[in-house]
XYZ file of C-alpha atoms in Angstrom:
340
model
C -4.233 39.169 23.905
C -0.834 38.618 22.234
C -0.496 38.916 18.456
C -0.662 35.589 16.714
C 2.588 34.794 14.583
C 2.260 34.247 11.002
C 4.477 31.828 9.607
C 5.841 31.892 5.933
C 5.451 28.674 4.290
C 6.339 27.504 0.701
C 3.798 25.080 -0.740
C 5.068 22.554 -3.516
C 1.919 20.766 -4.608
C 3.680 18.775 -7.172
C 1.932 16.298 -9.284
C -1.111 13.928 -9.285
C -2.778 13.954 -5.776
C -0.011 16.239 -4.413
C -2.115 19.666 -4.838
C -4.868 17.784 -3.181
C -3.331 16.578 -0.048
C -1.409 19.638 0.391
C -4.428 21.740 0.289
C -6.127 19.300 2.578
C -3.416 19.740 5.238
C -3.494 23.289 4.915
C -6.997 23.447 5.519
C -6.594 21.385 8.613
C -3.903 23.582 9.891
C -6.007 26.877 9.496
C -8.910 25.324 11.134
C -6.425 24.706 14.110
C -6.007 28.158 14.570
C -2.464 28.585 12.837
C -2.024 31.391 10.785
C 0.175 30.562 7.561
C 0.927 32.888 4.823
C 1.792 30.560 2.015
C 3.490 30.874 -1.462
C 2.941 28.321 -4.201
C 6.001 26.897 -6.309
C 5.191 24.929 -9.450
C 7.853 22.419 -9.398
C 7.709 18.855 -10.554
C 6.989 16.333 -13.374
C 4.287 18.618 -14.977
C 6.562 21.596 -14.732
C 9.592 19.639 -16.171
C 7.389 18.349 -19.216
C 6.158 21.836 -19.984
C 9.344 23.664 -20.091
C 12.224 21.635 -18.949
C 12.506 23.305 -15.543
C 13.574 21.519 -12.765
C 14.871 23.722 -9.879
C 17.591 26.430 -10.254
C 20.013 28.311 -7.633
C 17.578 31.335 -7.419
C 14.505 29.289 -6.434
C 16.551 27.258 -4.091
C 17.849 30.517 -2.411
C 14.064 31.805 -2.233
C 13.008 28.446 -0.618
C 15.721 28.791 1.917
C 14.153 32.013 3.358
C 10.808 30.213 4.141
C 10.008 29.241 7.702
C 9.042 25.865 6.375
C 8.424 23.986 3.127
C 5.110 21.681 2.553
C 5.604 19.199 -0.329
C 2.779 17.011 -1.993
C 4.295 14.579 -4.329
C 6.595 14.449 -7.022
C 6.686 12.218 -10.111
C 5.089 11.315 -13.715
C 2.502 8.946 -13.987
C 3.293 5.065 -13.759
C 4.466 4.015 -17.406
C 5.354 7.667 -18.498
C 8.885 7.556 -19.809
C 9.434 10.944 -20.987
C 11.396 11.837 -17.787
C 14.658 10.004 -17.330
C 15.159 8.309 -13.838
C 17.129 10.747 -11.758
C 15.886 14.085 -13.280
C 13.762 14.969 -10.345
C 14.925 12.955 -7.838
C 18.638 14.457 -7.789
C 17.551 17.583 -9.547
C 14.917 18.623 -7.390
C 14.548 16.510 -4.151
C 18.004 15.735 -3.463
C 18.986 19.081 -4.662
C 16.604 20.637 -1.777
C 18.038 18.275 0.838
C 21.763 18.800 -0.234
C 21.301 22.773 -0.757
C 19.021 23.540 2.235
C 21.393 20.958 4.339
C 18.317 19.030 5.458
C 20.472 16.288 7.050
C 17.813 14.707 9.207
C 14.929 12.782 7.691
C 12.616 12.091 10.713
C 9.762 9.497 10.165
C 7.282 8.658 13.103
C 5.154 5.620 12.999
C 2.047 4.971 15.044
C 0.490 1.661 13.877
C -3.147 1.879 12.612
C -5.374 -0.423 14.421
C -5.620 -3.714 12.572
C -2.180 -3.521 11.327
C 0.312 -6.250 11.596
C 2.275 -3.806 13.968
C -0.571 -2.873 15.907
C 0.252 -1.217 19.403
C 3.601 -0.201 18.203
C 4.914 3.238 18.013
C 8.477 4.046 16.935
C 10.523 6.694 14.920
C 13.384 6.320 12.238
C 16.021 9.027 12.355
C 17.912 8.624 8.919
C 20.871 10.488 7.768
C 19.726 12.514 4.747
C 22.692 14.225 2.784
C 25.490 11.461 2.661
C 25.727 7.630 2.120
C 25.747 6.420 -1.599
C 23.225 9.369 -2.209
C 25.822 11.935 -2.156
C 26.624 11.239 -5.629
C 30.136 9.779 -5.541
C 30.877 7.365 -8.328
C 31.328 7.200 -12.132
C 31.026 5.044 -15.224
C 33.831 3.552 -17.408
C 33.452 2.211 -20.827
C 29.706 3.048 -20.764
C 27.540 0.546 -22.814
C 30.171 -1.735 -23.488
C 30.514 -5.572 -22.459
C 33.355 -4.120 -20.172
C 31.318 -1.461 -18.444
C 32.380 -0.521 -14.965
C 29.970 1.329 -12.688
C 30.828 2.523 -9.347
C 28.617 4.148 -6.535
C 30.431 5.016 -3.311
C 28.894 5.746 0.162
C 30.158 8.857 1.746
C 30.426 8.922 5.563
C 31.680 11.766 7.479
C 32.334 12.216 11.202
C 30.557 15.325 10.859
C 27.440 14.229 9.110
C 27.403 10.876 11.127
C 27.692 12.525 14.540
C 24.927 15.452 13.927
C 22.530 12.570 12.907
C 23.218 10.399 15.923
C 23.168 13.154 18.455
C 19.709 14.100 16.946
C 18.486 10.513 17.414
C 20.036 10.454 21.131
C 18.315 13.903 22.033
C 14.974 12.419 20.493
C 15.111 9.360 22.572
C 16.017 11.155 25.625
C 12.752 12.942 25.541
C 10.924 9.921 25.221
C 9.387 7.729 28.089
C 10.933 4.708 26.592
C 14.504 5.695 26.229
C 16.150 3.600 23.558
C 18.289 4.018 20.500
C 18.983 1.261 17.770
C 21.640 1.720 15.484
C 20.888 -0.351 12.143
C 23.861 -1.091 9.840
C 25.591 -3.798 8.269
C 29.023 -3.623 10.034
C 30.173 -7.046 9.227
C 30.642 -6.202 5.755
C 30.785 -2.646 5.467
C 33.544 -2.392 7.988
C 34.642 1.128 7.363
C 31.489 2.937 7.376
C 29.928 0.614 9.920
C 32.796 1.162 12.289
C 32.426 4.854 11.847
C 28.703 4.698 12.792
C 29.333 2.288 15.463
C 32.147 4.167 17.319
C 30.013 7.529 17.107
C 27.071 6.052 18.692
C 29.324 4.533 21.549
C 30.656 8.106 22.157
C 27.469 9.749 22.108
C 25.868 7.161 24.369
C 28.193 8.124 27.286
C 26.344 11.281 27.539
C 22.945 9.979 27.652
C 23.267 7.344 30.527
C 19.755 6.725 30.617
C 19.195 5.876 27.074
C 19.533 2.067 26.092
C 21.774 1.294 23.078
C 21.039 -1.821 20.653
C 22.663 -2.746 17.356
C 21.041 -4.657 14.518
C 22.260 -5.728 11.209
C 19.918 -4.286 8.626
C 18.541 -7.455 7.371
C 17.443 -8.525 10.684
C 15.943 -5.155 11.338
C 13.705 -5.784 8.117
C 12.701 -9.045 9.922
C 12.063 -7.675 13.246
C 10.104 -4.982 11.907
C 7.428 -7.310 10.462
C 7.644 -9.764 13.560
C 8.120 -7.601 16.499
C 8.202 -3.785 15.891
C 7.522 -2.972 19.350
C 10.913 -3.496 20.090
C 11.992 -0.157 18.675
C 11.640 3.568 19.856
C 14.267 5.266 17.733
C 16.000 3.731 15.012
C 19.074 5.482 13.408
C 20.850 4.700 10.471
C 22.472 5.723 7.198
C 20.650 7.473 4.278
C 20.210 3.940 1.938
C 19.108 1.647 4.780
C 16.794 4.517 6.172
C 15.155 4.828 2.939
C 14.440 1.212 2.723
C 13.458 0.467 6.334
C 11.180 3.617 6.357
C 8.979 2.497 3.750
C 9.214 -1.177 5.076
C 7.996 0.475 8.624
C 5.196 2.453 6.688
C 3.894 -0.771 5.094
C 3.615 -2.702 8.557
C 1.994 0.127 10.517
C -0.992 0.540 8.184
C 0.479 1.701 4.784
C 2.158 4.570 3.463
C -0.857 6.491 2.835
C -0.655 7.295 6.661
C 3.051 7.835 6.720
C 4.419 11.313 7.250
C 8.151 12.615 7.042
C 10.330 15.428 8.014
C 13.448 16.619 6.206
C 15.001 18.834 8.882
C 17.743 21.157 9.289
C 17.640 21.544 13.062
C 20.450 24.279 12.718
C 17.798 26.132 11.014
C 20.286 27.430 8.273
C 17.605 26.599 5.533
C 13.792 25.861 5.578
C 12.865 22.369 6.667
C 10.710 20.281 4.264
C 7.709 18.302 5.157
C 5.988 15.715 2.931
C 4.077 12.397 3.025
C 5.786 9.530 1.439
C 3.385 8.491 -0.824
C 3.514 8.716 -4.301
C 1.724 11.126 -6.709
C -0.846 8.535 -7.681
C -2.039 10.089 -11.084
C -4.423 7.446 -11.452
C -6.837 8.773 -8.712
C -6.066 12.460 -9.248
C -8.948 14.489 -9.418
C -11.563 12.061 -8.168
C -11.380 13.325 -4.558
C -10.432 9.742 -3.392
C -6.687 10.754 -2.269
C -6.149 10.021 1.328
C -4.897 13.316 2.933
C -4.137 11.808 6.296
C -0.301 11.410 5.598
C -0.158 15.057 4.562
C -2.169 16.227 7.586
C 0.556 13.997 9.692
C 3.235 15.822 7.984
C 1.724 19.223 8.472
C 1.776 18.375 12.417
C 5.696 17.677 12.229
C 5.618 20.983 10.555
C 3.870 22.658 13.180
C 6.181 21.062 15.703
C 9.056 22.688 14.021
C 7.459 25.809 13.830
C 6.719 25.749 17.702
C 3.047 25.372 17.350
C 3.101 22.609 19.795
C -0.603 23.000 20.937
C -1.945 23.082 17.596
C 0.417 20.058 16.725
C -0.975 17.928 19.617
C -4.588 18.701 18.662
C -4.377 17.709 15.057
C -2.232 14.621 16.052
C -4.992 13.551 18.350
C -7.706 14.242 15.779
C -5.865 12.164 13.229
C -4.590 9.073 15.752
C -6.850 5.978 15.639
C -8.593 7.201 12.767
C -11.247 4.471 12.251
C -13.669 5.940 9.622
C -13.391 4.346 5.964
C -11.182 6.714 3.946
C -12.262 5.453 0.830
C -15.997 6.210 1.823
C -15.222 9.679 2.984
C -13.041 10.714 0.227
C -10.486 13.593 0.572
C -12.934 16.582 1.621
C -14.812 13.969 3.974
C -11.604 13.020 5.619
C -10.868 16.910 6.223
C -14.258 17.549 7.623
C -14.268 14.477 10.029
C -10.666 15.655 11.357
C -11.959 19.165 11.676
C -14.760 17.595 13.758
C -12.434 15.848 15.822
C -10.486 18.816 16.297
């Protein structure tokens, strides 16, 4: 027998139900026969409130050396105003995205039975390190009646093209080969024109892939009314952020939605996380739904080359018809293990 490889995974449980769902996901992964060597990092709202630490360069460099990062959830409880907006988002989450060059946010959606999108299956490929989230902008005359706030959208040819190429490669591997660019080219004429030209150029290299375009407001309507029209949506950072949450809602709820923050060039560790929040109100009650974290671990296994285990877990999670609320976190894990 060949020696089984052990993968080094950094685990950031984070806040609220985060540690519970990451533990559940890791239990399922190990049940599928994958050997993980995990190292836990205490990062998030609780850590910041305790000693003011968010993320420093040394810790970021440590994270870079792992094969992957599994994240639970980050954030204070609703109504807790002790942490100013942006401290954790920019100081931890975005800093990891930028520092590890996680330039692709990949979110697959497979509609849960009974959801309004029942029968649909598609994915959103979101550019993850540019757009309005790059931090370009500033404030003049802050706090006065003449205050001016600017927030620019940064779109480089390099950043757009590598995102578009990833989307086309994904689409080309599907039975239904289709890429839909979503933007607002009629108003955002400079950024939109760049995206549209790059899509047209890359499309020439993929003659079997159908190409479509929609304004983002139209896409919001179609995601609700007819999500089956999509296979791969490619879009910028801001639009992708909004559309992926909407897609999670129409396909069964963000409690089932997984995401991957990818560095396809593998110059830094890719990060995998459920898209739900920390849900402090149910932390410690055993009621957290771990399926989004388990599905995020499936994406992690695919990235690590553990294709067989990823497929088995994905099949065990697919069409999960048991009552998650009744089973609770541990019950869901046991049911998935039985289905494995």
